[in-house]
PDB file of N, CA and C in Angstrom:
ATOM      1  N   MET A   1       2.985  16.529 -23.177  1.00  0.00           N
ATOM      2  CA  MET A   1       2.825  17.521 -24.237  1.00  0.00           C
ATOM      3  C   MET A   1       4.029  17.428 -25.169  1.00  0.00           C
ATOM      4  N   ASP A   2       3.784  17.694 -26.386  1.00  0.00           N
ATOM      5  CA  ASP A   2       4.847  17.586 -27.380  1.00  0.00           C
ATOM      6  C   ASP A   2       5.852  18.744 -27.224  1.00  0.00           C
ATOM      7  N   PRO A   3       7.156  18.463 -27.437  1.00  0.00           N
ATOM      8  CA  PRO A   3       8.202  19.466 -27.192  1.00  0.00           C
ATOM      9  C   PRO A   3       8.049  20.744 -28.021  1.00  0.00           C
ATOM     10  N   VAL A   4       7.568  20.608 -29.231  1.00  0.00           N
ATOM     11  CA  VAL A   4       7.387  21.798 -30.067  1.00  0.00           C
ATOM     12  C   VAL A   4       6.293  22.682 -29.476  1.00  0.00           C
ATOM     13  N   ARG A   5       5.219  22.069 -29.035  1.00  0.00           N
ATOM     14  CA  ARG A   5       4.113  22.819 -28.406  1.00  0.00           C
ATOM     15  C   ARG A   5       4.600  23.500 -27.129  1.00  0.00           C
ATOM     16  N   GLU A   6       5.392  22.801 -26.333  1.00  0.00           N
ATOM     17  CA  GLU A   6       5.928  23.386 -25.104  1.00  0.00           C
ATOM     18  C   GLU A   6       6.798  24.600 -25.420  1.00  0.00           C
ATOM     19  N   ARG A   7       7.643  24.479 -26.444  1.00  0.00           N
ATOM     20  CA  ARG A   7       8.498  25.598 -26.847  1.00  0.00           C
ATOM     21  C   ARG A   7       7.660  26.777 -27.316  1.00  0.00           C
ATOM     22  N   ASP A   8       6.664  26.499 -28.163  1.00  0.00           N
ATOM     23  CA  ASP A   8       5.793  27.568 -28.664  1.00  0.00           C
ATOM     24  C   ASP A   8       5.044  28.253 -27.526  1.00  0.00           C
ATOM     25  N   ASP A   9       4.539  27.472 -26.586  1.00  0.00           N
ATOM     26  CA  ASP A   9       3.833  28.042 -25.437  1.00  0.00           C
ATOM     27  C   ASP A   9       4.755  28.934 -24.613  1.00  0.00           C
ATOM     28  N   ALA A  10       5.993  28.504 -24.431  1.00  0.00           N
ATOM     29  CA  ALA A  10       6.963  29.304 -23.661  1.00  0.00           C
ATOM     30  C   ALA A  10       7.250  30.627 -24.372  1.00  0.00           C
ATOM     31  N   ILE A  11       7.379  30.574 -25.682  1.00  0.00           N
ATOM     32  CA  ILE A  11       7.617  31.800 -26.453  1.00  0.00           C
ATOM     33  C   ILE A  11       6.436  32.749 -26.304  1.00  0.00           C
ATOM     34  N   LEU A  12       5.235  32.211 -26.441  1.00  0.00           N
ATOM     35  CA  LEU A  12       4.041  33.055 -26.324  1.00  0.00           C
ATOM     36  C   LEU A  12       3.903  33.666 -24.924  1.00  0.00           C
ATOM     37  N   ARG A  13       4.200  32.898 -23.902  1.00  0.00           N
ATOM     38  CA  ARG A  13       4.126  33.431 -22.533  1.00  0.00           C
ATOM     39  C   ARG A  13       5.096  34.587 -22.330  1.00  0.00           C
ATOM     40  N   GLY A  14       6.212  34.556 -23.046  1.00  0.00           N
ATOM     41  CA  GLY A  14       7.225  35.586 -22.890  1.00  0.00           C
ATOM     42  C   GLY A  14       6.953  36.862 -23.671  1.00  0.00           C
ATOM     43  N   LEU A  15       5.982  36.844 -24.563  1.00  0.00           N
ATOM     44  CA  LEU A  15       5.699  38.030 -25.366  1.00  0.00           C
ATOM     45  C   LEU A  15       4.873  39.050 -24.584  1.00  0.00           C
ATOM     46  N   PRO A  16       5.122  40.323 -24.815  1.00  0.00           N
ATOM     47  CA  PRO A  16       4.261  41.331 -24.204  1.00  0.00           C
ATOM     48  C   PRO A  16       2.862  41.288 -24.840  1.00  0.00           C
ATOM     49  N   ALA A  17       1.890  41.809 -24.131  1.00  0.00           N
ATOM     50  CA  ALA A  17       0.503  41.777 -24.599  1.00  0.00           C
ATOM     51  C   ALA A  17       0.353  42.444 -25.962  1.00  0.00           C
ATOM     52  N   THR A  18       1.082  43.508 -26.209  1.00  0.00           N
ATOM     53  CA  THR A  18       0.960  44.215 -27.493  1.00  0.00           C
ATOM     54  C   THR A  18       1.431  43.328 -28.644  1.00  0.00           C
ATOM     55  N   ALA A  19       2.457  42.534 -28.424  1.00  0.00           N
ATOM     56  CA  ALA A  19       2.949  41.627 -29.463  1.00  0.00           C
ATOM     57  C   ALA A  19       1.946  40.497 -29.705  1.00  0.00           C
ATOM     58  N   LYS A  20       1.325  39.994 -28.631  1.00  0.00           N
ATOM     59  CA  LYS A  20       0.305  38.955 -28.781  1.00  0.00           C
ATOM     60  C   LYS A  20      -0.887  39.492 -29.570  1.00  0.00           C
ATOM     61  N   LEU A  21      -1.291  40.710 -29.253  1.00  0.00           N
ATOM     62  CA  LEU A  21      -2.409  41.325 -29.966  1.00  0.00           C
ATOM     63  C   LEU A  21      -2.065  41.534 -31.436  1.00  0.00           C
ATOM     64  N   ALA A  22      -0.862  41.988 -31.720  1.00  0.00           N
ATOM     65  CA  ALA A  22      -0.436  42.195 -33.105  1.00  0.00           C
ATOM     66  C   ALA A  22      -0.425  40.873 -33.875  1.00  0.00           C
ATOM     67  N   ALA A  23       0.047  39.811 -33.244  1.00  0.00           N
ATOM     68  CA  ALA A  23       0.076  38.499 -33.897  1.00  0.00           C
ATOM     69  C   ALA A  23      -1.337  38.004 -34.167  1.00  0.00           C
ATOM     70  N   MET A  24      -2.230  38.159 -33.199  1.00  0.00           N
ATOM     71  CA  MET A  24      -3.622  37.730 -33.379  1.00  0.00           C
ATOM     72  C   MET A  24      -4.292  38.522 -34.484  1.00  0.00           C
ATOM     73  N   THR A  25      -4.058  39.825 -34.513  1.00  0.00           N
ATOM     74  CA  THR A  25      -4.641  40.676 -35.544  1.00  0.00           C
ATOM     75  C   THR A  25      -4.159  40.248 -36.924  1.00  0.00           C
ATOM     76  N   ALA A  26      -2.875  39.957 -37.038  1.00  0.00           N
ATOM     77  CA  ALA A  26      -2.320  39.521 -38.319  1.00  0.00           C
ATOM     78  C   ALA A  26      -2.920  38.180 -38.751  1.00  0.00           C
ATOM     79  N   LEU A  27      -3.109  37.261 -37.816  1.00  0.00           N
ATOM     80  CA  LEU A  27      -3.694  35.959 -38.149  1.00  0.00           C
ATOM     81  C   LEU A  27      -5.148  36.095 -38.585  1.00  0.00           C
ATOM     82  N   ILE A  28      -5.898  36.954 -37.919  1.00  0.00           N
ATOM     83  CA  ILE A  28      -7.292  37.175 -38.293  1.00  0.00           C
ATOM     84  C   ILE A  28      -7.361  37.812 -39.677  1.00  0.00           C
ATOM     85  N   GLN A  29      -6.495  38.779 -39.950  1.00  0.00           N
ATOM     86  CA  GLN A  29      -6.470  39.408 -41.273  1.00  0.00           C
ATOM     87  C   GLN A  29      -6.123  38.394 -42.348  1.00  0.00           C
ATOM     88  N   GLN A  30      -5.169  37.525 -42.061  1.00  0.00           N
ATOM     89  CA  GLN A  30      -4.794  36.492 -43.027  1.00  0.00           C
ATOM     90  C   GLN A  30      -5.966  35.548 -43.285  1.00  0.00           C
ATOM     91  N   ALA A  31      -6.683  35.169 -42.233  1.00  0.00           N
ATOM     92  CA  ALA A  31      -7.853  34.308 -42.400  1.00  0.00           C
ATOM     93  C   ALA A  31      -8.897  34.992 -43.273  1.00  0.00           C
ATOM     94  N   PHE A  32      -9.132  36.282 -43.019  1.00  0.00           N
ATOM     95  CA  PHE A  32     -10.091  37.022 -43.840  1.00  0.00           C
ATOM     96  C   PHE A  32      -9.649  37.068 -45.292  1.00  0.00           C
ATOM     97  N   ASP A  33      -8.388  37.388 -45.532  1.00  0.00           N
ATOM     98  CA  ASP A  33      -7.878  37.477 -46.902  1.00  0.00           C
ATOM     99  C   ASP A  33      -8.034  36.153 -47.653  1.00  0.00           C
ATOM    100  N   LEU A  34      -7.749  35.054 -46.967  1.00  0.00           N
ATOM    101  CA  LEU A  34      -7.886  33.735 -47.594  1.00  0.00           C
ATOM    102  C   LEU A  34      -9.346  33.408 -47.885  1.00  0.00           C
ATOM    103  N   LYS A  35     -10.240  33.677 -46.939  1.00  0.00           N
ATOM    104  CA  LYS A  35     -11.661  33.426 -47.160  1.00  0.00           C
ATOM    105  C   LYS A  35     -12.202  34.324 -48.264  1.00  0.00           C
ATOM    106  N   PHE A  36     -11.769  35.581 -48.296  1.00  0.00           N
ATOM    107  CA  PHE A  36     -12.198  36.515 -49.326  1.00  0.00           C
ATOM    108  C   PHE A  36     -11.823  35.975 -50.702  1.00  0.00           C
ATOM    109  N   ALA A  37     -10.588  35.533 -50.858  1.00  0.00           N
ATOM    110  CA  ALA A  37     -10.126  34.991 -52.137  1.00  0.00           C
ATOM    111  C   ALA A  37     -10.908  33.735 -52.517  1.00  0.00           C
ATOM    112  N   TRP A  38     -11.181  32.885 -51.533  1.00  0.00           N
ATOM    113  CA  TRP A  38     -11.926  31.648 -51.802  1.00  0.00           C
ATOM    114  C   TRP A  38     -13.358  31.958 -52.242  1.00  0.00           C
ATOM    115  N   VAL A  39     -14.029  32.880 -51.530  1.00  0.00           N
ATOM    116  CA  VAL A  39     -15.402  33.233 -51.890  1.00  0.00           C
ATOM    117  C   VAL A  39     -15.418  33.863 -53.283  1.00  0.00           C
ATOM    118  N   ARG A  40     -14.492  34.768 -53.553  1.00  0.00           N
ATOM    119  CA  ARG A  40     -14.438  35.411 -54.871  1.00  0.00           C
ATOM    120  C   ARG A  40     -14.255  34.367 -55.978  1.00  0.00           C
ATOM    121  N   ALA A  41     -13.400  33.370 -55.736  1.00  0.00           N
ATOM    122  CA  ALA A  41     -13.124  32.351 -56.749  1.00  0.00           C
ATOM    123  C   ALA A  41     -14.292  31.384 -56.934  1.00  0.00           C
ATOM    124  N   THR A  42     -14.989  31.073 -55.867  1.00  0.00           N
ATOM    125  CA  THR A  42     -16.057  30.073 -55.947  1.00  0.00           C
ATOM    126  C   THR A  42     -17.427  30.669 -56.234  1.00  0.00           C
ATOM    127  N   GLU A  43     -17.576  31.973 -56.032  1.00  0.00           N
ATOM    128  CA  GLU A  43     -18.869  32.622 -56.277  1.00  0.00           C
ATOM    129  C   GLU A  43     -18.663  33.932 -57.038  1.00  0.00           C
ATOM    130  N   PRO A  44     -18.226  33.834 -58.293  1.00  0.00           N
ATOM    131  CA  PRO A  44     -17.881  35.026 -59.068  1.00  0.00           C
ATOM    132  C   PRO A  44     -19.062  35.958 -59.345  1.00  0.00           C
ATOM    133  N   HIS A  45     -20.277  35.481 -59.161  1.00  0.00           N
ATOM    134  CA  HIS A  45     -21.456  36.305 -59.402  1.00  0.00           C
ATOM    135  C   HIS A  45     -21.721  37.324 -58.293  1.00  0.00           C
ATOM    136  N   LEU A  46     -21.076  37.156 -57.126  1.00  0.00           N
ATOM    137  CA  LEU A  46     -21.304  38.067 -56.002  1.00  0.00           C
ATOM    138  C   LEU A  46     -20.575  39.395 -56.210  1.00  0.00           C
ATOM    139  N   SER A  47     -21.175  40.462 -55.700  1.00  0.00           N
ATOM    140  CA  SER A  47     -20.525  41.773 -55.743  1.00  0.00           C
ATOM    141  C   SER A  47     -19.386  41.803 -54.730  1.00  0.00           C
ATOM    142  N   GLU A  48     -18.553  42.826 -54.828  1.00  0.00           N
ATOM    143  CA  GLU A  48     -17.436  42.989 -53.884  1.00  0.00           C
ATOM    144  C   GLU A  48     -17.949  43.050 -52.441  1.00  0.00           C
ATOM    145  N   ALA A  49     -19.024  43.810 -52.224  1.00  0.00           N
ATOM    146  CA  ALA A  49     -19.597  43.937 -50.877  1.00  0.00           C
ATOM    147  C   ALA A  49     -20.140  42.598 -50.382  1.00  0.00           C
ATOM    148  N   GLU A  50     -20.757  41.830 -51.260  1.00  0.00           N
ATOM    149  CA  GLU A  50     -21.285  40.519 -50.866  1.00  0.00           C
ATOM    150  C   GLU A  50     -20.159  39.545 -50.536  1.00  0.00           C
ATOM    151  N   VAL A  51     -19.083  39.597 -51.315  1.00  0.00           N
ATOM    152  CA  VAL A  51     -17.923  38.736 -51.043  1.00  0.00           C
ATOM    153  C   VAL A  51     -17.330  39.097 -49.687  1.00  0.00           C
ATOM    154  N   ARG A  52     -17.174  40.396 -49.447  1.00  0.00           N
ATOM    155  CA  ARG A  52     -16.612  40.861 -48.176  1.00  0.00           C
ATOM    156  C   ARG A  52     -17.484  40.409 -46.992  1.00  0.00           C
ATOM    157  N   ALA A  53     -18.799  40.560 -47.127  1.00  0.00           N
ATOM    158  CA  ALA A  53     -19.711  40.169 -46.049  1.00  0.00           C
ATOM    159  C   ALA A  53     -19.663  38.664 -45.802  1.00  0.00           C
ATOM    160  N   LYS A  54     -19.641  37.888 -46.883  1.00  0.00           N
ATOM    161  CA  LYS A  54     -19.603  36.429 -46.737  1.00  0.00           C
ATOM    162  C   LYS A  54     -18.279  35.982 -46.107  1.00  0.00           C
ATOM    163  N   ALA A  55     -17.169  36.577 -46.544  1.00  0.00           N
ATOM    164  CA  ALA A  55     -15.868  36.233 -45.966  1.00  0.00           C
ATOM    165  C   ALA A  55     -15.835  36.589 -44.480  1.00  0.00           C
ATOM    166  N   ARG A  56     -16.369  37.746 -44.128  1.00  0.00           N
ATOM    167  CA  ARG A  56     -16.411  38.160 -42.717  1.00  0.00           C
ATOM    168  C   ARG A  56     -17.226  37.169 -41.894  1.00  0.00           C
ATOM    169  N   ASP A  57     -18.390  36.744 -42.429  1.00  0.00           N
ATOM    170  CA  ASP A  57     -19.209  35.776 -41.708  1.00  0.00           C
ATOM    171  C   ASP A  57     -18.503  34.443 -41.526  1.00  0.00           C
ATOM    172  N   LEU A  58     -17.758  34.025 -42.555  1.00  0.00           N
ATOM    173  CA  LEU A  58     -17.033  32.758 -42.458  1.00  0.00           C
ATOM    174  C   LEU A  58     -15.925  32.830 -41.412  1.00  0.00           C
ATOM    175  N   VAL A  59     -15.242  33.954 -41.341  1.00  0.00           N
ATOM    176  CA  VAL A  59     -14.136  34.098 -40.383  1.00  0.00           C
ATOM    177  C   VAL A  59     -14.663  34.227 -38.955  1.00  0.00           C
ATOM    178  N   THR A  60     -15.754  34.948 -38.785  1.00  0.00           N
ATOM    179  CA  THR A  60     -16.262  35.222 -37.431  1.00  0.00           C
ATOM    180  C   THR A  60     -17.324  34.234 -36.977  1.00  0.00           C
ATOM    181  N   GLY A  61     -17.700  33.324 -37.859  1.00  0.00           N
ATOM    182  CA  GLY A  61     -18.775  32.406 -37.514  1.00  0.00           C
ATOM    183  C   GLY A  61     -20.123  33.108 -37.429  1.00  0.00           C
ATOM    184  N   GLY A  62     -20.247  34.237 -38.166  1.00  0.00           N
ATOM    185  CA  GLY A  62     -21.489  34.989 -38.186  1.00  0.00           C
ATOM    186  C   GLY A  62     -21.701  35.893 -36.986  1.00  0.00           C
ATOM    187  N   ARG A  63     -20.641  36.114 -36.204  1.00  0.00           N
ATOM    188  CA  ARG A  63     -20.759  36.922 -34.993  1.00  0.00           C
ATOM    189  C   ARG A  63     -20.225  38.332 -35.141  1.00  0.00           C
ATOM    190  N   ALA A  64     -20.013  38.794 -36.360  1.00  0.00           N
ATOM    191  CA  ALA A  64     -19.459  40.139 -36.536  1.00  0.00           C
ATOM    192  C   ALA A  64     -20.551  41.163 -36.710  1.00  0.00           C
TER     193      ALA A  64
END
């Protein structure tokens, strides 16, 4: 395994569950924000609600 991956894994193992959850939540929110911006830019004809729904589907793979 690559040394950077080993270091990152060790850091993650040392974090409390609440910190892991906070990091995951932040990453998911960032993914949503990026997809939202991309959908808005590429499909300007969609309403705000349609953009939000499409971004959510893209982030969750349609499982939300």
